[in-house]
Amino acid sequence: MTNPSKITLGSMVYSLGHFDGRQVAYDFKKILIFLKAKGNLLFGTDFEIFEEDHEVLFKLCNYAIRDFGTCRKLGIDPNKGILLSGPVGCGKTSLMKLIRHITPHFKPYEVIPARNIVFGFNHMGYSIIEDYGNGRFFCFDDLGVEPTGRHFGKDCNVMGEILLSRHDLFMETGTRTHATTNLNAQEIEERYGKRVRSRMRELFNLIAFDQNTKDKRK
């Protein structure tokens, strides 16, 4: 890519900042304009970026563009993944699907509903856990509301096992993992246990919507 600061959508070219030939000086206001346009393409013309979400978006954008200085100021470790938490309908999934498009020159992650992974386990068994413990980039969507896995009569906390595998992968190779969740820290511990919660602290940066954020799907 000759100029990573410019992204073409249809007949429109969007500038995300200034490229000096070596690095991009990103402009958050320009990024928001691009995200609105891309969101309309992905999710329909009713998609909006709300001012109340700018704080969360600012953190996600600086993480995505690898602005190490701003990440340090925000308390974000750019080497870890993102755990985006918030109430139902606040826009977590849409933002995680959207934010990856501002850096098309980076390797993208795949957004996978956690419940789909469990359904796959119920059909295929433990090979599913191995499949998601590999070196690919994933964002596990709606973590914590998936059912318990069951294969040939044996129950398994599928996502808990996958998170442990992803933690091992992260410690060995630095491969990052992302996730979205409606659960708070106590609920995560109740769902997955203290061991997984401890590993998640090492695996993720927590970025959270305000608990009073409105349901945008209503």
Short mmCIF file of C-alpha atoms in Angstrom, two decimals:
data_model
loop_
_atom_site.label_atom_id
_atom_site.label_comp_id
_atom_site.label_asym_id
_atom_site.label_seq_id
_atom_site.Cartn_x
_atom_site.Cartn_y
_atom_site.Cartn_z
CA MET A 1 0.00 0.00 0.00
CA THR A 2 1.58 3.28 -1.14
CA ASN A 3 -0.37 5.55 1.23
CA PRO A 4 -2.01 3.88 4.25
CA SER A 5 -3.59 7.20 5.29
CA LYS A 6 -6.04 7.07 2.37
CA ILE A 7 -8.80 4.47 2.01
CA THR A 8 -11.14 4.17 -0.96
CA LEU A 9 -14.82 3.30 -0.50
CA GLY A 10 -16.55 3.07 -3.86
CA SER A 11 -15.88 6.37 -5.65
CA MET A 12 -14.84 8.19 -2.45
CA VAL A 13 -11.33 8.48 -1.07
CA TYR A 14 -11.11 9.09 2.69
CA SER A 15 -8.03 10.58 4.30
CA LEU A 16 -7.33 9.43 7.86
CA GLY A 17 -4.40 11.78 8.39
CA HIS A 18 -1.04 12.74 6.88
CA PHE A 19 1.48 10.23 5.54
CA ASP A 20 5.09 11.48 5.34
CA GLY A 21 6.39 8.44 3.49
CA ARG A 22 7.28 6.56 6.67
CA GLN A 23 4.41 6.89 9.12
CA VAL A 24 0.89 8.24 9.36
CA ALA A 25 -0.08 11.11 11.65
CA TYR A 26 -3.70 10.12 12.18
CA ASP A 27 -6.53 12.61 12.74
CA PHE A 28 -9.30 11.30 15.01
CA LYS A 29 -11.96 13.55 13.46
CA LYS A 30 -11.10 12.24 9.99
CA ILE A 31 -11.16 8.66 11.29
CA LEU A 32 -14.68 9.24 12.64
CA ILE A 33 -15.85 10.44 9.21
CA PHE A 34 -14.44 7.31 7.59
CA LEU A 35 -15.92 5.02 10.27
CA LYS A 36 -19.37 6.53 9.75
CA ALA A 37 -19.14 5.92 5.99
CA LYS A 38 -17.79 2.39 6.41
CA GLY A 39 -20.42 1.64 9.04
CA ASN A 40 -23.17 2.71 6.66
CA LEU A 41 -21.80 0.26 4.08
CA LEU A 42 -21.46 -2.60 6.56
CA PHE A 43 -24.54 -2.13 8.72
CA GLY A 44 -26.93 0.06 6.71
CA THR A 45 -27.78 3.73 6.45
CA ASP A 46 -29.22 3.82 9.98
CA PHE A 47 -25.77 3.26 11.48
CA GLU A 48 -24.62 6.18 13.61
CA ILE A 49 -21.56 7.03 15.66
CA PHE A 50 -22.78 8.68 18.85
CA GLU A 51 -20.83 11.39 20.63
CA GLU A 52 -21.23 9.52 23.91
CA ASP A 53 -19.15 6.69 22.41
CA HIS A 54 -16.23 8.90 21.32
CA GLU A 55 -14.20 8.13 24.45
CA VAL A 56 -14.39 4.39 23.81
CA LEU A 57 -13.73 4.91 20.10
CA PHE A 58 -10.71 7.10 20.82
CA LYS A 59 -9.16 4.29 22.86
CA LEU A 60 -9.97 1.67 20.22
CA CYS A 61 -8.62 3.83 17.39
CA ASN A 62 -5.33 4.59 19.12
CA TYR A 63 -4.94 0.90 19.90
CA ALA A 64 -5.71 -0.05 16.30
CA ILE A 65 -3.27 2.43 14.75
CA ARG A 66 -0.55 1.40 17.23
CA ASP A 67 -0.06 4.89 18.72
CA PHE A 68 2.18 3.69 21.53
CA GLY A 69 2.54 7.09 23.21
CA THR A 70 -1.20 7.73 23.45
CA CYS A 71 -1.83 4.13 24.47
CA ARG A 72 0.55 4.55 27.41
CA LYS A 73 -1.28 7.72 28.47
CA LEU A 74 -4.59 5.85 28.26
CA GLY A 75 -3.27 2.88 30.25
CA ILE A 76 -3.48 0.54 27.26
CA ASP A 77 -0.83 -2.10 26.55
CA PRO A 78 -0.64 -2.33 22.73
CA ASN A 79 0.85 -5.82 22.99
CA LYS A 80 -2.29 -7.21 24.63
CA GLY A 81 -5.68 -7.77 23.04
CA ILE A 82 -8.90 -5.86 23.70
CA LEU A 83 -11.78 -6.97 25.90
CA LEU A 84 -14.61 -4.59 25.04
CA SER A 85 -17.35 -4.73 27.67
CA GLY A 86 -20.68 -3.00 28.03
CA PRO A 87 -24.43 -3.51 28.31
CA VAL A 88 -26.54 -5.25 25.68
CA GLY A 89 -27.00 -3.24 22.50
CA CYS A 90 -24.34 -0.59 23.19
CA GLY A 91 -22.53 -1.35 19.92
CA LYS A 92 -19.60 -3.55 20.99
CA THR A 93 -19.81 -5.98 18.10
CA SER A 94 -20.27 -3.27 15.47
CA LEU A 95 -17.25 -1.33 16.71
CA MET A 96 -15.00 -4.39 16.77
CA LYS A 97 -16.10 -5.29 13.25
CA LEU A 98 -15.59 -1.69 12.15
CA ILE A 99 -12.35 -0.64 13.82
CA ARG A 100 -10.20 -3.17 11.96
CA HIS A 101 -10.92 -1.34 8.68
CA ILE A 102 -8.90 1.77 9.59
CA THR A 103 -5.67 -0.23 9.27
CA PRO A 104 -6.09 -2.42 6.19
CA HIS A 105 -2.27 -2.69 6.01
CA PHE A 106 -2.31 -4.73 9.25
CA LYS A 107 -3.36 -8.37 9.50
CA PRO A 108 -7.11 -8.40 10.37
CA TYR A 109 -8.81 -10.44 13.07
CA GLU A 110 -11.91 -12.54 12.50
CA VAL A 111 -15.02 -11.83 14.60
CA ILE A 112 -16.61 -15.12 15.72
CA PRO A 113 -19.68 -15.44 17.99
CA ALA A 114 -18.74 -17.51 21.03
CA ARG A 115 -22.00 -19.47 20.77
CA ASN A 116 -21.05 -20.60 17.23
CA ILE A 117 -17.79 -22.00 18.55
CA VAL A 118 -19.68 -23.99 21.18
CA PHE A 119 -22.11 -25.29 18.56
CA GLY A 120 -19.08 -26.40 16.56
CA PHE A 121 -17.68 -28.18 19.62
CA ASN A 122 -20.97 -30.00 20.17
CA HIS A 123 -20.70 -31.35 16.62
CA MET A 124 -16.94 -31.78 16.14
CA GLY A 125 -15.58 -32.23 19.64
CA TYR A 126 -12.22 -31.16 21.07
CA SER A 127 -10.65 -30.43 17.69
CA ILE A 128 -12.58 -27.14 17.81
CA ILE A 129 -10.56 -26.05 20.86
CA GLU A 130 -7.36 -26.82 18.99
CA ASP A 131 -8.59 -24.90 15.93
CA TYR A 132 -9.12 -21.70 17.93
CA GLY A 133 -5.92 -22.09 19.92
CA ASN A 134 -3.79 -21.60 16.81
CA GLY A 135 -1.92 -18.52 15.55
CA ARG A 136 -4.81 -16.82 13.75
CA PHE A 137 -6.26 -13.53 15.03
CA PHE A 138 -9.74 -13.74 16.55
CA CYS A 139 -12.29 -11.58 18.30
CA PHE A 140 -14.66 -13.77 20.32
CA ASP A 141 -18.02 -12.02 20.29
CA ASP A 142 -20.52 -12.15 23.19
CA LEU A 143 -18.16 -14.00 25.49
CA GLY A 144 -19.90 -15.43 28.53
CA VAL A 145 -23.44 -15.93 27.27
CA GLU A 146 -22.67 -19.04 25.22
CA PRO A 147 -24.09 -22.38 26.45
CA THR A 148 -21.98 -25.10 28.03
CA GLY A 149 -20.49 -27.40 25.42
CA ARG A 150 -21.54 -31.03 25.34
CA HIS A 151 -19.95 -33.72 23.17
CA PHE A 152 -20.75 -37.43 23.52
CA GLY A 153 -22.30 -36.81 26.93
CA LYS A 154 -19.36 -34.87 28.38
CA ASP A 155 -19.76 -31.22 29.38
CA CYS A 156 -17.00 -28.73 28.59
CA ASN A 157 -16.53 -25.02 29.28
CA VAL A 158 -15.42 -24.54 25.69
CA MET A 159 -14.56 -20.84 25.72
CA GLY A 160 -12.76 -21.18 29.05
CA GLU A 161 -10.51 -23.85 27.53
CA ILE A 162 -9.95 -21.75 24.40
CA LEU A 163 -9.00 -18.69 26.48
CA LEU A 164 -6.42 -20.78 28.33
CA SER A 165 -5.02 -21.93 24.98
CA ARG A 166 -5.00 -18.36 23.65
CA HIS A 167 -3.14 -17.24 26.78
CA ASP A 168 -0.49 -19.89 26.22
CA LEU A 169 -0.22 -18.78 22.59
CA PHE A 170 0.10 -15.14 23.66
CA MET A 171 2.88 -15.93 26.13
CA GLU A 172 4.76 -18.00 23.55
CA THR A 173 4.31 -15.91 20.39
CA GLY A 174 2.65 -12.60 21.33
CA THR A 175 -0.43 -13.45 19.23
CA ARG A 176 -3.24 -11.19 20.42
CA THR A 177 -6.86 -12.12 21.08
CA HIS A 178 -9.89 -9.81 21.31
CA ALA A 179 -13.35 -10.32 22.76
CA THR A 180 -16.61 -8.56 23.57
CA THR A 181 -18.71 -9.30 26.63
CA ASN A 182 -21.75 -8.15 28.60
CA LEU A 183 -20.31 -9.59 31.81
CA ASN A 184 -18.49 -7.77 34.59
CA ALA A 185 -15.35 -9.12 36.26
CA GLN A 186 -17.24 -11.02 38.98
CA GLU A 187 -19.57 -12.62 36.43
CA ILE A 188 -16.59 -13.65 34.30
CA GLU A 189 -15.02 -15.37 37.31
CA GLU A 190 -18.30 -17.15 38.09
CA ARG A 191 -18.61 -18.27 34.46
CA TYR A 192 -15.02 -19.37 33.83
CA GLY A 193 -13.30 -19.63 37.23
CA LYS A 194 -10.43 -17.77 38.90
CA ARG A 195 -7.75 -19.34 36.71
CA VAL A 196 -9.27 -18.11 33.46
CA ARG A 197 -10.05 -14.68 34.90
CA SER A 198 -6.40 -14.36 35.98
CA ARG A 199 -5.20 -15.30 32.49
CA MET A 200 -7.65 -12.82 30.96
CA ARG A 201 -6.01 -10.00 32.91
CA GLU A 202 -2.74 -10.84 31.17
CA LEU A 203 -4.40 -11.40 27.80
CA PHE A 204 -6.61 -8.31 27.51
CA ASN A 205 -6.84 -4.57 27.94
CA LEU A 206 -10.28 -3.81 29.36
CA ILE A 207 -12.14 -1.05 27.52
CA ALA A 208 -15.63 -0.51 28.89
CA PHE A 209 -18.75 1.36 27.90
CA ASP A 210 -20.59 3.16 30.67
CA GLN A 211 -23.17 0.81 32.17
CA ASN A 212 -25.86 3.41 31.47
CA THR A 213 -25.13 3.44 27.73
CA LYS A 214 -28.42 3.17 25.88
CA ASP A 215 -29.46 0.17 23.78
CA LYS A 216 -28.94 1.41 20.23
CA ARG A 217 -31.03 -1.41 18.78
CA LYS A 218 -34.26 -0.07 20.29
#
